Amino acid sequence: MRLPEGDLVRSRVVSDPGAALSAALDRRLTGYAVFRPQDTLLLGGDRRAVLTFEGGVPVLAYDGATDRGGAEALGDLAVPGPYKVELYELSSDALSDAHDTPELRVSPEMPAEELAADSELAERTRVLAPDDREEQSQNDKSALEAFLDDEEKIAAIRDQAREEAEQRAEEWGFDDALDR
């Protein structure tokens, strides 16, 4: 997904993505946020996810690392913090093409619920959302449902957990107890 470059209005490292979502809502931001999760911050990667806003209300989500959008992108981004978050202001006209991409859209409250687990922020967002967006929120699949539908991701997590358990067992001298 390509967006025109906006004007940077805020750049912070936050432990909770809800802080960035709340800042966008309070500013009534029309533009986008770039989220760089902890693996990027700590390991020097270049993973980025983008969330766009119209009047502070989230419209779409896209994760560049997985090339997925909508609820699936939120599921990919829902990892423990910290995050580096940059908020950019951009005109509605500059976002109109991106906002016409249905597969990237999210319901207004979904980022607050899925990324921040903040029902109060979700409700504040829902109240400010235009009426036509309320209908969409009832049809959206949650990020958790999207994650659970991704068998590859679940298998990768299972494999990683198995490798870490075997490594710890070996470090602690329990390698005889492992079923290999």
Short mmCIF file of C-alpha atoms in Angstrom, two decimals:
data_model
loop_
_atom_site.label_atom_id
_atom_site.label_comp_id
_atom_site.label_asym_id
_atom_site.label_seq_id
_atom_site.Cartn_x
_atom_site.Cartn_y
_atom_site.Cartn_z
CA MET A 1 0.00 0.00 0.00
CA ARG A 2 1.34 3.38 -0.95
CA LEU A 3 0.28 6.59 0.75
CA PRO A 4 1.44 10.10 -0.01
CA GLU A 5 3.82 11.48 2.58
CA GLY A 6 2.01 13.36 5.31
CA ASP A 7 3.14 15.92 7.85
CA LEU A 8 4.58 14.34 11.00
CA VAL A 9 2.60 15.57 14.02
CA ARG A 10 3.74 13.11 16.69
CA SER A 11 6.46 10.49 17.16
CA ARG A 12 6.70 8.41 20.33
CA VAL A 13 7.75 5.04 21.66
CA VAL A 14 4.79 3.67 23.59
CA SER A 15 4.21 0.47 25.52
CA ASP A 16 0.49 0.54 24.73
CA PRO A 17 -0.78 1.23 21.20
CA GLY A 18 -3.91 2.66 22.81
CA ALA A 19 -1.93 5.82 23.57
CA ALA A 20 -1.42 6.45 19.86
CA LEU A 21 -5.03 5.57 19.02
CA SER A 22 -6.25 7.94 21.73
CA ALA A 23 -3.95 10.72 20.49
CA ALA A 24 -5.28 10.30 16.95
CA LEU A 25 -8.86 10.40 18.22
CA ASP A 26 -8.25 13.45 20.44
CA ARG A 27 -6.61 15.30 17.53
CA ARG A 28 -9.41 14.21 15.18
CA LEU A 29 -6.52 13.16 12.95
CA THR A 30 -7.09 12.70 9.27
CA GLY A 31 -4.00 10.89 8.09
CA TYR A 32 -2.20 7.78 9.21
CA ALA A 33 -0.10 6.16 11.90
CA VAL A 34 2.98 4.05 11.26
CA PHE A 35 3.51 1.36 13.90
CA ARG A 36 6.91 -0.27 14.29
CA PRO A 37 6.61 -3.15 16.79
CA GLN A 38 9.22 -4.23 19.33
CA ASP A 39 10.99 -6.72 17.06
CA THR A 40 11.80 -3.84 14.75
CA LEU A 41 12.87 -1.57 17.60
CA LEU A 42 14.99 -4.14 19.39
CA LEU A 43 16.35 -6.20 16.49
CA GLY A 44 16.75 -3.46 13.90
CA GLY A 45 14.21 -4.80 11.41
CA ASP A 46 12.07 -2.76 9.09
CA ARG A 47 8.60 -4.05 9.90
CA ARG A 48 5.84 -1.46 9.63
CA ALA A 49 2.09 -1.46 9.86
CA VAL A 50 -0.11 1.44 8.85
CA LEU A 51 -3.45 2.49 10.25
CA THR A 52 -5.33 5.33 8.53
CA PHE A 53 -7.78 7.72 10.18
CA GLU A 54 -10.58 10.01 9.10
CA GLY A 55 -11.41 12.58 11.79
CA GLY A 56 -9.61 10.44 14.39
CA VAL A 57 -11.59 7.31 13.52
CA PRO A 58 -9.62 4.33 12.14
CA VAL A 59 -10.50 3.38 8.57
CA LEU A 60 -8.01 0.80 7.34
CA ALA A 61 -5.06 -1.28 8.48
CA TYR A 62 -2.18 -2.75 6.50
CA ASP A 63 0.86 -4.75 7.65
CA GLY A 64 3.71 -4.42 5.16
CA ALA A 65 5.60 -7.42 6.56
CA THR A 66 2.75 -9.85 5.89
CA ASP A 67 1.08 -7.91 3.05
CA ARG A 68 -2.26 -8.34 4.80
CA GLY A 69 -4.95 -5.82 5.52
CA GLY A 70 -7.99 -5.26 7.68
CA ALA A 71 -8.56 -7.44 10.74
CA GLU A 72 -5.75 -9.78 9.68
CA ALA A 73 -3.25 -6.89 9.74
CA LEU A 74 -4.41 -5.97 13.26
CA GLY A 75 -3.92 -9.59 14.30
CA ASP A 76 -0.37 -9.48 12.93
CA LEU A 77 0.31 -6.23 14.78
CA ALA A 78 -1.16 -7.38 18.10
CA VAL A 79 2.16 -8.19 19.76
CA PRO A 80 3.56 -7.03 23.10
CA GLY A 81 5.02 -3.51 23.10
CA PRO A 82 6.88 -1.29 22.93
CA TYR A 83 5.98 0.27 19.61
CA LYS A 84 7.38 3.30 17.87
CA VAL A 85 4.37 5.18 16.53
CA GLU A 86 4.42 8.14 14.19
CA LEU A 87 1.26 10.09 13.41
CA TYR A 88 1.05 11.90 10.08
CA GLU A 89 -1.54 14.43 8.97
CA LEU A 90 -2.81 14.13 5.40
CA SER A 91 -5.83 15.46 3.54
CA SER A 92 -8.93 13.35 3.03
CA ASP A 93 -8.49 13.66 -0.73
CA ALA A 94 -5.02 12.12 -0.52
CA LEU A 95 -6.47 9.13 1.38
CA SER A 96 -9.58 8.60 -0.74
CA ASP A 97 -8.07 5.95 -3.06
CA ALA A 98 -6.71 3.93 -0.15
CA HIS A 99 -9.99 4.23 1.74
CA ASP A 100 -11.80 2.73 -1.25
CA THR A 101 -9.98 -0.60 -0.69
CA PRO A 102 -12.54 -2.80 1.11
CA GLU A 103 -10.11 -5.61 1.98
CA LEU A 104 -8.05 -3.20 4.10
CA ARG A 105 -10.92 -1.62 6.03
CA VAL A 106 -11.54 -2.11 9.73
CA SER A 107 -14.50 -1.19 11.87
CA PRO A 108 -14.04 2.03 13.85
CA GLU A 109 -13.63 0.35 17.24
CA MET A 110 -11.61 -2.69 16.13
CA PRO A 111 -8.09 -1.23 16.60
CA ALA A 112 -8.92 -0.09 20.15
CA GLU A 113 -10.36 -3.50 20.99
CA GLU A 114 -7.75 -5.66 19.26
CA LEU A 115 -4.53 -3.69 19.77
CA ALA A 116 -5.20 -1.95 23.07
CA ALA A 117 -7.95 -4.09 24.65
CA ASP A 118 -9.52 -0.79 25.69
CA SER A 119 -13.32 -0.92 25.65
CA GLU A 120 -13.63 2.71 26.79
CA LEU A 121 -11.49 3.92 23.85
CA ALA A 122 -13.47 1.65 21.52
CA GLU A 123 -16.72 3.22 22.73
CA ARG A 124 -15.33 6.78 22.36
CA THR A 125 -14.29 5.90 18.81
CA ARG A 126 -17.65 4.33 18.00
CA VAL A 127 -19.45 7.48 19.18
CA LEU A 128 -17.37 9.68 16.85
CA ALA A 129 -17.65 7.33 13.86
CA PRO A 130 -19.96 8.31 11.02
CA ASP A 131 -23.26 6.40 10.95
CA ASP A 132 -22.39 4.54 7.74
CA ARG A 133 -19.33 3.01 9.44
CA GLU A 134 -21.41 1.54 12.29
CA GLU A 135 -22.98 -0.97 9.91
CA GLN A 136 -19.55 -2.16 8.81
CA SER A 137 -18.46 -2.87 12.38
CA GLN A 138 -21.20 -5.47 12.80
CA ASN A 139 -19.93 -7.42 9.76
CA ASP A 140 -16.20 -7.42 10.53
CA LYS A 141 -14.31 -10.46 11.66
CA SER A 142 -12.25 -9.79 14.78
CA ALA A 143 -8.47 -9.89 14.67
CA LEU A 144 -8.59 -12.95 16.92
CA GLU A 145 -10.88 -14.76 14.49
CA ALA A 146 -8.59 -13.80 11.60
CA PHE A 147 -5.57 -15.01 13.56
CA LEU A 148 -7.21 -18.34 14.41
CA ASP A 149 -8.05 -18.85 10.72
CA ASP A 150 -4.34 -18.53 9.83
CA GLU A 151 -3.10 -22.11 10.21
CA GLU A 152 0.42 -21.24 9.00
CA LYS A 153 0.88 -18.62 11.72
CA ILE A 154 -0.39 -20.97 14.41
CA ALA A 155 1.95 -23.74 13.19
CA ALA A 156 4.89 -21.31 13.21
CA ILE A 157 4.13 -20.26 16.79
CA ARG A 158 3.81 -23.91 17.83
CA ASP A 159 7.17 -24.75 16.19
CA GLN A 160 8.88 -21.78 17.81
CA ALA A 161 7.50 -22.72 21.23
CA ARG A 162 8.69 -26.30 20.79
CA GLU A 163 12.19 -25.13 19.82
CA GLU A 164 12.36 -22.78 22.82
CA ALA A 165 11.17 -25.53 25.19
CA GLU A 166 13.78 -27.96 23.86
CA GLN A 167 16.49 -25.32 24.20
CA ARG A 168 15.50 -24.56 27.81
CA ALA A 169 15.28 -28.24 28.69
CA GLU A 170 18.78 -28.73 27.31
CA GLU A 171 20.10 -25.68 29.22
CA TRP A 172 18.56 -26.95 32.46
CA GLY A 173 19.86 -30.50 32.00
CA PHE A 174 16.49 -32.07 31.25
CA ASP A 175 17.39 -33.18 27.73
CA ASP A 176 16.96 -36.84 28.76
CA ALA A 177 13.29 -36.16 29.44
CA LEU A 178 12.62 -34.87 25.92
CA ASP A 179 10.62 -37.02 23.51
CA ARG A 180 12.43 -36.60 20.23
#
